[in-house]
Coordinates of C-alpha atoms in Angstrom, one line a residue:
L163 CA 10.6 9.5 16.6
K164 CA 10.0 9.3 12.9
A165 CA 8.1 6.5 11.3
G166 CA 7.9 4.6 8.0
D167 CA 5.5 1.9 7.1
E168 CA 7.5 -1.2 6.0
G169 CA 6.5 -4.8 5.4
G170 CA 3.2 -4.5 7.4
G171 CA 4.8 -3.0 10.5
L172 CA 5.4 0.4 11.6
L173 CA 9.2 1.2 12.1
L174 CA 10.2 3.8 14.6
F175 CA 13.7 5.3 14.7
P176 CA 15.1 7.7 17.1
D177 CA 15.3 11.4 16.0
W178 CA 19.1 11.1 15.8
A179 CA 18.9 8.8 12.9
Y180 CA 17.3 11.5 10.8
K181 CA 19.3 14.6 11.7
P182 CA 21.0 16.2 8.7
A183 CA 24.1 14.4 7.5
W184 CA 26.0 17.7 7.7
S185 CA 25.8 20.1 10.5
P186 CA 27.9 23.1 11.6
G187 CA 31.0 22.0 13.4
S188 CA 31.0 18.4 11.9
R189 CA 34.3 17.6 10.2
Q190 CA 33.0 15.2 7.6
V191 CA 29.9 13.5 6.4
Q192 CA 29.6 9.8 7.3
L193 CA 28.1 7.6 4.5
W194 CA 25.8 5.7 7.0
H195 CA 24.3 9.0 8.1
F196 CA 23.9 10.2 4.5
L197 CA 22.0 6.9 3.7
L198 CA 19.7 7.4 6.7
E199 CA 19.0 11.0 5.6
L200 CA 18.1 9.8 2.1
L201 CA 15.9 7.0 3.5
G202 CA 14.3 9.4 6.0
R203 CA 13.2 11.8 3.3
G204 CA 12.0 9.2 0.9
E205 CA 14.7 9.3 -1.8
G206 CA 12.9 6.4 -3.6
G207 CA 14.7 6.6 -6.9
A208 CA 18.1 5.8 -5.5
I209 CA 17.5 4.0 -2.2
D210 CA 14.5 2.6 -0.3
W211 CA 13.8 0.6 3.0
G212 CA 13.7 -3.1 2.5
R213 CA 11.2 -5.6 3.9
E214 CA 13.1 -6.3 7.1
W215 CA 13.8 -3.9 10.0
G216 CA 17.0 -1.9 9.3
E217 CA 17.3 -3.3 5.7
F218 CA 17.7 -1.0 2.7
V219 CA 17.9 -1.6 -1.0
I220 CA 19.9 0.4 -3.4
R221 CA 17.6 0.9 -6.4
D222 CA 19.9 3.0 -8.5
P223 CA 23.6 2.5 -7.6
E224 CA 25.0 5.1 -10.0
R225 CA 22.4 7.7 -8.9
L226 CA 23.2 7.0 -5.3
A227 CA 26.9 7.4 -6.0
R228 CA 26.3 10.6 -7.8
L229 CA 24.3 12.0 -4.8
W230 CA 27.1 10.9 -2.5
G231 CA 29.7 12.5 -4.7
E232 CA 27.8 15.8 -4.7
R233 CA 27.6 15.7 -0.9
K234 CA 31.2 15.0 -0.5
G235 CA 32.4 17.3 -3.3
K236 CA 33.9 14.5 -5.2
P237 CA 32.5 14.7 -8.8
H238 CA 34.2 11.4 -9.8
M239 CA 32.4 9.2 -7.3
N240 CA 31.0 6.1 -8.7
Y241 CA 29.4 2.9 -7.2
D242 CA 32.6 1.0 -7.0
K243 CA 34.0 3.7 -4.7
L244 CA 30.8 3.9 -2.7
S245 CA 30.6 0.1 -2.3
R246 CA 34.1 0.1 -0.9
A247 CA 33.0 2.6 1.7
L248 CA 30.0 0.3 2.6
R249 CA 32.3 -2.7 2.9
Y250 CA 34.5 -0.7 5.4
Y251 CA 31.4 -0.6 7.6
Y252 CA 31.3 -4.5 7.7
N253 CA 34.3 -4.6 9.9
K254 CA 32.9 -2.0 12.2
S255 CA 29.6 -4.0 12.4
I256 CA 27.7 -0.9 11.4
L257 CA 26.0 -2.7 8.5
H258 CA 26.3 -5.9 6.6
K259 CA 25.3 -7.2 3.1
T260 CA 22.2 -9.2 3.0
K261 CA 23.1 -12.5 1.5
G262 CA 21.3 -13.5 -1.7
K263 CA 19.8 -10.0 -2.3
R264 CA 21.5 -7.8 -4.8
F265 CA 22.2 -4.2 -3.5
T266 CA 20.6 -5.0 -0.2
Y267 CA 22.2 -4.1 3.1
K268 CA 21.1 -4.1 6.7
F269 CA 22.0 -1.5 9.5
N270 CA 23.1 -2.7 12.9
F271 CA 21.3 0.1 14.8
S272 CA 22.5 -1.1 18.2
K273 CA 26.1 -0.7 17.0
L274 CA 25.4 2.8 15.6
I275 CA 23.8 3.9 18.9
L276 CA 26.6 2.6 21.1
V277 CA 29.4 4.0 18.9
N278 CA 27.9 7.3 18.0
Y279 CA 25.6 8.1 20.9
P280 CA 26.9 6.4 24.1
G281 CA 24.3 8.1 26.3
Y282 CA 21.4 7.0 24.2
P283 CA 19.3 4.0 25.4
S284 CA 20.5 0.8 23.7
F285 CA 17.1 -0.2 22.3
L286 CA 14.9 0.8 19.5
I287 CA 11.2 0.4 19.3
L288 CA 9.5 -1.7 16.7
V289 CA 5.7 -1.5 16.6
Q290 CA 4.2 -4.5 14.8
K291 CA 0.8 -4.2 13.3
E292 CA -1.2 -7.4 14.0
G293 CA -3.9 -8.8 11.7
D294 CA -6.7 -7.4 13.8
G295 CA -5.3 -3.9 13.5
S296 CA -3.9 -3.9 17.0
S297 CA -0.2 -3.1 17.7
I298 CA 2.4 -4.7 19.9
I299 CA 5.7 -3.3 20.9
I300 CA 8.7 -5.5 20.3
G301 CA 12.2 -4.7 21.7

């Protein structure tokens, strides 16, 4: 499991969430996987984790679109096109827009696991740091 420190808690995601977005034999890169790859390697200029578990914030929409366009081999990619792809994931319940927060979205990791990794346990682990320094496992 990989970890990142967000909002006072330690977030742990399964290794599948951080595998390269492109691998031999894969037919196409999935945007959600590309976003997780950027988040996993700390691409702070374009995208960062938000305060809530699974939440991410697009810091530089045009830069993110440019990176996505480079990965897809589409030099004319812009944020309008990228955001259309993000909205496509709403219907699939893979992610949703966080109301009242600009450029902020939240992954539905349970849905991602069930759809893409049917044999994987249907839970994720969240370790919450308590005020006294102890940790509790939620989930």
